[in-house]
Backbone as JSON Lines, residues from 0, in Angstrom:
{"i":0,"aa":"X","n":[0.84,-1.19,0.0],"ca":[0.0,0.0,0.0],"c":[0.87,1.24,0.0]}
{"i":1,"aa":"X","n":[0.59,2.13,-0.81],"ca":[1.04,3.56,-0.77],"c":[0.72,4.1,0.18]}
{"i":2,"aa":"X","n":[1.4,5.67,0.08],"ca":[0.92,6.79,1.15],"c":[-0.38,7.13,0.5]}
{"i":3,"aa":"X","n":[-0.51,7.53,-0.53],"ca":[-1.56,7.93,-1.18],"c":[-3.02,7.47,-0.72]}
{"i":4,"aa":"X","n":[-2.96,5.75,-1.42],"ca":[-3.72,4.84,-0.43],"c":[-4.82,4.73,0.55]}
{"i":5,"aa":"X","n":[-3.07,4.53,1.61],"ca":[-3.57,4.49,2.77],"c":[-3.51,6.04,3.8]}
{"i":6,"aa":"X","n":[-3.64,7.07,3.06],"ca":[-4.01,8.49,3.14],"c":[-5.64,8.96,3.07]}
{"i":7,"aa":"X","n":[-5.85,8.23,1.76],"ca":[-7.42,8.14,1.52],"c":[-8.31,7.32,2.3]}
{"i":8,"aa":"X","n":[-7.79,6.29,2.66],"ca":[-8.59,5.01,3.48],"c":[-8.8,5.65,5.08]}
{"i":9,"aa":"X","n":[-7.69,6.46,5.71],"ca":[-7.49,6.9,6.67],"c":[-8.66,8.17,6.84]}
{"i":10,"aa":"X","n":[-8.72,8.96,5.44],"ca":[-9.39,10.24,5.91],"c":[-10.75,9.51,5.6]}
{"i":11,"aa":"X","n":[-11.43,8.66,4.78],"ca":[-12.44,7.99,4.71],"c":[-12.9,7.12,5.94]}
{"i":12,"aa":"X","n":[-12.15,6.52,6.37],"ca":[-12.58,5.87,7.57],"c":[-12.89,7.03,8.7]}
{"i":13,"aa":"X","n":[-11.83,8.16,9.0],"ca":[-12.13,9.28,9.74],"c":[-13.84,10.13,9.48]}
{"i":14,"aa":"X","n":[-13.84,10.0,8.57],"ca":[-15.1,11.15,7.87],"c":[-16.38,9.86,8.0]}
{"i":15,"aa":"X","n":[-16.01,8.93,7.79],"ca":[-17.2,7.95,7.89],"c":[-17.6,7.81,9.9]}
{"i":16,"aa":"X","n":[-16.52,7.98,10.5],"ca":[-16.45,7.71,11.98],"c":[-17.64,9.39,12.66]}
{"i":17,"aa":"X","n":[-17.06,10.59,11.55],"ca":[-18.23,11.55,12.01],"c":[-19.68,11.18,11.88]}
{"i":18,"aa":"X","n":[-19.39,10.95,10.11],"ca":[-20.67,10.71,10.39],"c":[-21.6,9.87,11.03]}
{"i":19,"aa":"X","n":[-21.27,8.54,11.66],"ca":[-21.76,7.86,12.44],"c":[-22.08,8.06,14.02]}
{"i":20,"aa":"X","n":[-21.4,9.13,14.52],"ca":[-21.64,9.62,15.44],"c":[-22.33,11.11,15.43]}
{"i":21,"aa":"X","n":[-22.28,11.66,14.36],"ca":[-23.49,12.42,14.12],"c":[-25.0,11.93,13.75]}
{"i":22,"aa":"X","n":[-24.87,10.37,13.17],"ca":[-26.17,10.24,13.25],"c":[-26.71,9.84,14.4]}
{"i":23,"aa":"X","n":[-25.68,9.26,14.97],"ca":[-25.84,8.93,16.88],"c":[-26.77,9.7,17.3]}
{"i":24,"aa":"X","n":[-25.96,11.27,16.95],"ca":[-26.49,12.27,17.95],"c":[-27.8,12.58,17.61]}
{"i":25,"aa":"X","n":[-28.13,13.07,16.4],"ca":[-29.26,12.86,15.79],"c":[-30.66,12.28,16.17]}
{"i":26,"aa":"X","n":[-30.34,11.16,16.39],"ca":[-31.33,9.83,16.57],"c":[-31.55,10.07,18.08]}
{"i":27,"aa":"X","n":[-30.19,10.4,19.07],"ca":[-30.62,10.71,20.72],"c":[-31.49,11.76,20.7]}
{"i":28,"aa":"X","n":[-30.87,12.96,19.84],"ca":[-31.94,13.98,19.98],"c":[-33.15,14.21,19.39]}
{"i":29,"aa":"X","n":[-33.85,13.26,18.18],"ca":[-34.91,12.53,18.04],"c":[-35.86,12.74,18.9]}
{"i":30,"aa":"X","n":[-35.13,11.34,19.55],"ca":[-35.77,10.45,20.66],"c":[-36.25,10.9,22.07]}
{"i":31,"aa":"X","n":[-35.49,12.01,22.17],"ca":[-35.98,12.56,23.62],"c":[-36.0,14.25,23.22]}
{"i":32,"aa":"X","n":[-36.08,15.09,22.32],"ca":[-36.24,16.03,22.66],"c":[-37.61,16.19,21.81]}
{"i":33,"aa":"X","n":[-37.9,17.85,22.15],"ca":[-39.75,17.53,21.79],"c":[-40.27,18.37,20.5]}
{"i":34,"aa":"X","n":[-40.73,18.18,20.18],"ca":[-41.14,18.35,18.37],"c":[-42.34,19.33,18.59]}
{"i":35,"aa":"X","n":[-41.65,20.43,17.87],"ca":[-42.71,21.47,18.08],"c":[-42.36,22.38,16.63]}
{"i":36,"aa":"X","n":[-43.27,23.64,16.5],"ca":[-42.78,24.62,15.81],"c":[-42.76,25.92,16.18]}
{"i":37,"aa":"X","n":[-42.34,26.99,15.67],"ca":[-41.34,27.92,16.25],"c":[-41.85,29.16,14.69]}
{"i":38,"aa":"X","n":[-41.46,30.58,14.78],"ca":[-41.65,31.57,14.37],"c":[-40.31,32.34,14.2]}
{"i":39,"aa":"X","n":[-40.33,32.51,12.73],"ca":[-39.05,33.41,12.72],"c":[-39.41,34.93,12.83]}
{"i":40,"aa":"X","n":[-38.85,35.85,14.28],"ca":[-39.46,37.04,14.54],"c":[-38.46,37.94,13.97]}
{"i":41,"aa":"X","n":[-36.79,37.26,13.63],"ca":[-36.14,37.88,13.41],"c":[-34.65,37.51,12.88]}
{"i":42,"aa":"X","n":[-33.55,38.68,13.08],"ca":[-32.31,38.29,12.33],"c":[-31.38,38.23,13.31]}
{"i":43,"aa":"X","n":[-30.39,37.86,13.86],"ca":[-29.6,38.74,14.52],"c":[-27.61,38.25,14.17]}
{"i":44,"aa":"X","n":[-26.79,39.13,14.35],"ca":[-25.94,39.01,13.77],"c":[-24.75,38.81,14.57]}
{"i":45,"aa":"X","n":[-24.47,37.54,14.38],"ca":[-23.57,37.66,15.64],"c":[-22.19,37.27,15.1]}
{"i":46,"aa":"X","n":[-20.99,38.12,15.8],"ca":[-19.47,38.27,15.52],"c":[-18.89,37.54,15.6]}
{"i":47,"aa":"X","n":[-17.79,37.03,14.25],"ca":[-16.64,35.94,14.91],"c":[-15.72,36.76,15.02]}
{"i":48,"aa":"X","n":[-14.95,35.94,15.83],"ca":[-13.24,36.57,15.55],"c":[-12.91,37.29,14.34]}
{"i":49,"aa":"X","n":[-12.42,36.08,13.55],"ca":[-12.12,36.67,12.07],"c":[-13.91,36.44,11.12]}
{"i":50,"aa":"X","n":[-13.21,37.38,10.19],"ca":[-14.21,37.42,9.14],"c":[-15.09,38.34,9.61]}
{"i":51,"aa":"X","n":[-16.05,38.48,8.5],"ca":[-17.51,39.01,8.88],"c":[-18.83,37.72,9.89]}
{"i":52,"aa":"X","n":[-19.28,38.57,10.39],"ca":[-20.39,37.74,11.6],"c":[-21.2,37.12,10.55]}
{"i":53,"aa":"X","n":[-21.65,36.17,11.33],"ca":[-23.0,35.26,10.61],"c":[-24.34,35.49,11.41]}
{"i":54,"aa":"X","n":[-25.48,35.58,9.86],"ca":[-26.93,36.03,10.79],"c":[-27.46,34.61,10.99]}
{"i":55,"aa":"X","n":[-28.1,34.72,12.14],"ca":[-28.47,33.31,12.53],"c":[-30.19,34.06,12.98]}
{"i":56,"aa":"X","n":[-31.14,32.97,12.84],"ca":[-32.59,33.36,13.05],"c":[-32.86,33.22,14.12]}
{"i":57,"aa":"X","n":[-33.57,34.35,14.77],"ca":[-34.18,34.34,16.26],"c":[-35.65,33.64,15.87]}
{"i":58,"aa":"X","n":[-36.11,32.88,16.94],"ca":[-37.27,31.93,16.62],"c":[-37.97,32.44,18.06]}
{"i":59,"aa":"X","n":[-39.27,32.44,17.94],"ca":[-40.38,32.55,19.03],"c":[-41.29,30.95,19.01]}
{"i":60,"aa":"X","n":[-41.09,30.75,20.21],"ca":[-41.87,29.13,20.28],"c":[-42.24,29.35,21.78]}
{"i":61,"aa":"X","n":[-43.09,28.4,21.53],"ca":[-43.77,27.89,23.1],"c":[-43.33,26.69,24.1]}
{"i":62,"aa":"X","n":[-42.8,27.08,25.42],"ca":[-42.82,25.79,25.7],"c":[-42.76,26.28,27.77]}
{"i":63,"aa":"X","n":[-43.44,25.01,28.43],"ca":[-43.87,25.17,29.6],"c":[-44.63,26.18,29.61]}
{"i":64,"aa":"X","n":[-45.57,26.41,28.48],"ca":[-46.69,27.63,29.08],"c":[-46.04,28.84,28.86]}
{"i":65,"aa":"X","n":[-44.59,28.89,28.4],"ca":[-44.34,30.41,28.29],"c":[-44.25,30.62,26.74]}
{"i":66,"aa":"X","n":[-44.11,31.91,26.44],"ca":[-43.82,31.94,25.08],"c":[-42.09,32.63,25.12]}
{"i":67,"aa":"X","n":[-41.57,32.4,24.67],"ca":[-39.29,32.47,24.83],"c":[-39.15,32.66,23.05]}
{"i":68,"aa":"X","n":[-37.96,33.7,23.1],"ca":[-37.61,33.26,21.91],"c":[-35.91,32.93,21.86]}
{"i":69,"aa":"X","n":[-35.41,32.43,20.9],"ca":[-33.98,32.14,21.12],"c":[-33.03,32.79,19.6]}
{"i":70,"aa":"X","n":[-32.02,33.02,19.49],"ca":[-31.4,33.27,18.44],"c":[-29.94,31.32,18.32]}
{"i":71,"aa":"X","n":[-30.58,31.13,17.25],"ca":[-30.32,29.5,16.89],"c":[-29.1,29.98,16.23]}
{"i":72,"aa":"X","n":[-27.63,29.53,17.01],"ca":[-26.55,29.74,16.08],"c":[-26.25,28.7,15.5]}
{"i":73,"aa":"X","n":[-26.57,27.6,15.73],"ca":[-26.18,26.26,14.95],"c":[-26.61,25.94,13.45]}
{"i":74,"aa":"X","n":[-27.55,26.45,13.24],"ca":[-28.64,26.29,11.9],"c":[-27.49,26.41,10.34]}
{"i":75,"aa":"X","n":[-28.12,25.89,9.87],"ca":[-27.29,26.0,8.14],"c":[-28.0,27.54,7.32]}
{"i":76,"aa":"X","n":[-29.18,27.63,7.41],"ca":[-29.3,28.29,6.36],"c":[-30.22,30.01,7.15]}
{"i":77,"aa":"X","n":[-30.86,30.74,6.13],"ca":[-31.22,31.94,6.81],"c":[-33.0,31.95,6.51]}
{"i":78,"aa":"X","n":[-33.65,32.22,7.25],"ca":[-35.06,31.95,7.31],"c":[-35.65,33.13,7.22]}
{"i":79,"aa":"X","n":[-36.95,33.46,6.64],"ca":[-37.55,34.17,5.9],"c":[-38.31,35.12,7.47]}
{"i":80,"aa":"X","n":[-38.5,36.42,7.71],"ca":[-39.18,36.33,8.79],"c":[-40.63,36.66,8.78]}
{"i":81,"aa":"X","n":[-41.33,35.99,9.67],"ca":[-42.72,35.5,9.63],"c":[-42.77,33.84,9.38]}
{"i":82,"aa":"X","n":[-41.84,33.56,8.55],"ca":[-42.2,32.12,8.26],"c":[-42.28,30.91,9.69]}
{"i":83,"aa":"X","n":[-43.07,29.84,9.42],"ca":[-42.91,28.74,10.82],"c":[-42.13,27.82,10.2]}
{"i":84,"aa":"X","n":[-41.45,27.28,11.37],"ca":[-40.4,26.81,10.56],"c":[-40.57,25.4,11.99]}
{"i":85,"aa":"X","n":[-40.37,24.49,11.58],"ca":[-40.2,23.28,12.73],"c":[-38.65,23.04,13.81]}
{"i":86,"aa":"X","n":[-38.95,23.0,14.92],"ca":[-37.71,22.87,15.71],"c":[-37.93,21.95,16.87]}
{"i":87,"aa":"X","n":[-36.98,21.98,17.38],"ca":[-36.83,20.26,18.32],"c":[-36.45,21.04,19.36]}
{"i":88,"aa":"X","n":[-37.1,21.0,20.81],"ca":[-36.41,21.61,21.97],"c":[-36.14,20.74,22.93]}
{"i":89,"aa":"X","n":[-35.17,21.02,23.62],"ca":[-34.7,20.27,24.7],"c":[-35.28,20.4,25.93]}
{"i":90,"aa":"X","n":[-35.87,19.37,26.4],"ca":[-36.83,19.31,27.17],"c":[-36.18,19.93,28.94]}
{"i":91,"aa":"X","n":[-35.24,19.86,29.3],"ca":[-33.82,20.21,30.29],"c":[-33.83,21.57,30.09]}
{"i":92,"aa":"X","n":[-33.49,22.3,29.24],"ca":[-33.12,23.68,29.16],"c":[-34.06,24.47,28.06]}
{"i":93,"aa":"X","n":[-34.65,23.45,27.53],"ca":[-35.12,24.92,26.62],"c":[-34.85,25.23,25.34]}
{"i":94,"aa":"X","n":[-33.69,25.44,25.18],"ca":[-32.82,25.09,24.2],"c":[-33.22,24.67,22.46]}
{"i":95,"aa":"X","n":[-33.54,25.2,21.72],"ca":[-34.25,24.79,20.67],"c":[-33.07,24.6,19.15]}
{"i":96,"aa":"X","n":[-33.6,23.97,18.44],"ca":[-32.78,23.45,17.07],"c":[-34.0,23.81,16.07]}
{"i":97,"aa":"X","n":[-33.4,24.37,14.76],"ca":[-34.48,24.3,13.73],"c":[-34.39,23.13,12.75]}
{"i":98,"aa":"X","n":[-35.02,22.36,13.17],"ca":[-35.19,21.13,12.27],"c":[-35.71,20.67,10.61]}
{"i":99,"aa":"X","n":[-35.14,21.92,10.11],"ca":[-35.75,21.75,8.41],"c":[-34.98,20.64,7.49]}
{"i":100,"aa":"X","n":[-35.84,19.92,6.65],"ca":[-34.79,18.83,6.1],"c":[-33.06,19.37,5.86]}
{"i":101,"aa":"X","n":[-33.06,20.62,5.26],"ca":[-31.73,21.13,5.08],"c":[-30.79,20.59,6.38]}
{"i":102,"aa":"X","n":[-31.2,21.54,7.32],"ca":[-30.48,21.36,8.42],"c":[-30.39,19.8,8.85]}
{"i":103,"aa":"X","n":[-31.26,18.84,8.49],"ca":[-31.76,17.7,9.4],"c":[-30.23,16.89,8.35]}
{"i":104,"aa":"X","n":[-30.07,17.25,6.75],"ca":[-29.71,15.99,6.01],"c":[-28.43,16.39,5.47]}
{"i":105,"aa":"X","n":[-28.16,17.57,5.67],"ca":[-27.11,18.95,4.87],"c":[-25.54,18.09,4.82]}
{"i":106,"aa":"X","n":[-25.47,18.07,6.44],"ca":[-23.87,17.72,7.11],"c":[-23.61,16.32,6.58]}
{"i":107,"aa":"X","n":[-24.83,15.55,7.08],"ca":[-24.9,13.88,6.97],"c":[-24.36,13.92,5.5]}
{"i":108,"aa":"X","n":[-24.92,14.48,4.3],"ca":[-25.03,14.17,2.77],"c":[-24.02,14.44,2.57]}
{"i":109,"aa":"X","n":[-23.0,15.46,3.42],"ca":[-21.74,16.05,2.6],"c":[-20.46,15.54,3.14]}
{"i":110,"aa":"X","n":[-20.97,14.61,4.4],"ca":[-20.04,13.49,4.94],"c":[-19.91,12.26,4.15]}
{"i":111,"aa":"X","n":[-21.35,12.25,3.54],"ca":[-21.32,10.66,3.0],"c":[-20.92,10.9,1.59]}
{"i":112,"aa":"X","n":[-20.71,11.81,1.01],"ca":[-20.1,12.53,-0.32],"c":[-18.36,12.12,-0.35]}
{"i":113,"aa":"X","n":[-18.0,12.66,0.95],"ca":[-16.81,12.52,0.95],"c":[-15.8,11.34,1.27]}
{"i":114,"aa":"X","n":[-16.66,10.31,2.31],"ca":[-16.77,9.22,2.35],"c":[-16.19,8.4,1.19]}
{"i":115,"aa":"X","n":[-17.58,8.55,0.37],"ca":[-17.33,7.92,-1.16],"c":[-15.9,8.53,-1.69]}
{"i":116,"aa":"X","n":[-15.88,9.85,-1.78],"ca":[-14.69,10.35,-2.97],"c":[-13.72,9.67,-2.61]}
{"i":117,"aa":"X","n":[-13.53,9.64,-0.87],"ca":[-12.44,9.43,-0.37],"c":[-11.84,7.45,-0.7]}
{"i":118,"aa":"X","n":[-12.83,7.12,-0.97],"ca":[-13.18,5.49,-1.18],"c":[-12.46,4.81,-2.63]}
{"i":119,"aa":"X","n":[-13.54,6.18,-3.35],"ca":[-12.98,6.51,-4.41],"c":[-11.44,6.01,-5.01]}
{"i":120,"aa":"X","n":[-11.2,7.19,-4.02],"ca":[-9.93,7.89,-4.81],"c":[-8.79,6.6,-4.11]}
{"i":121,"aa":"X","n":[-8.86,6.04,-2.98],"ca":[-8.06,5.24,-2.5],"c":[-8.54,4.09,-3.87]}
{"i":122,"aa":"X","n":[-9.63,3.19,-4.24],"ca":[-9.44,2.23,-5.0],"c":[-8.64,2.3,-6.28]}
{"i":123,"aa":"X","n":[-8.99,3.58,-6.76],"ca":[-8.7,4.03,-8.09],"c":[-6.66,4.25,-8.23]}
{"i":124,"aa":"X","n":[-6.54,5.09,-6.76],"ca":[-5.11,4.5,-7.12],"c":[-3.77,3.42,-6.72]}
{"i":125,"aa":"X","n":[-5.25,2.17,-6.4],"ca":[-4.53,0.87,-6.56],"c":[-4.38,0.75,-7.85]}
């Protein structure tokens, strides 16, 4: 076996190991957190270090009888405001995720993309 190879087999097996524990996580947070939907009231823009900041959507949802809203920095994409959009909250804190297929299939699809190339590219230069 080459470096080449066993370079590709290495970052493929690595990238296949995320994604399996991202679907882990996935499936835990499924399973126990609670399925609701949520209101985009707004934008808000928050700073990195370097670069320019990323807008992430503030969401208004209900939960224990109150009405809360949260600004979701985790999310992939930027949401329209007014639109309802579906999110998963954590039943412990509160804590909410916007659960749109994008966000739900985005990471998984572009792990299992690379997976392959990486599969790929190790057979091809046996």
């Amino acid at each position: 076996m080459d470096v080449g190879h066993k370079g590709s087999l290495y970052a493929a097996a690595s990238l296949a190991i995320c994604l399996l524990l991202r679907e882990i996580w996935w499936r835990k947070r499924l399973r126990n957190w609670i399925e609701s939907e949520g209101k985009v009231i707004g934008g808000a823009l928050i700073e990195e270090a370097e670069g320019p900041g990323v807008s992430c959507p503030i969401i208004l949802y209900h939960f224990n009888g109150e009405e809360l809203e949260q600004t979701c920095k985790r999310n992939l994409m930027h949401y329209k405001t007014g639109k309802t959009v579906s999110i998963l909250i954590n039943p412990d804190s509160g804590e909410i995720f916007v659960a749109t297929f994008q966000d739900r299939w985005f990471l998984s699809a572009f792990l299992l993309g690379c997976v392959v190339a990486f599969s790929m590219l190790s057979f091809f230069s046996n």
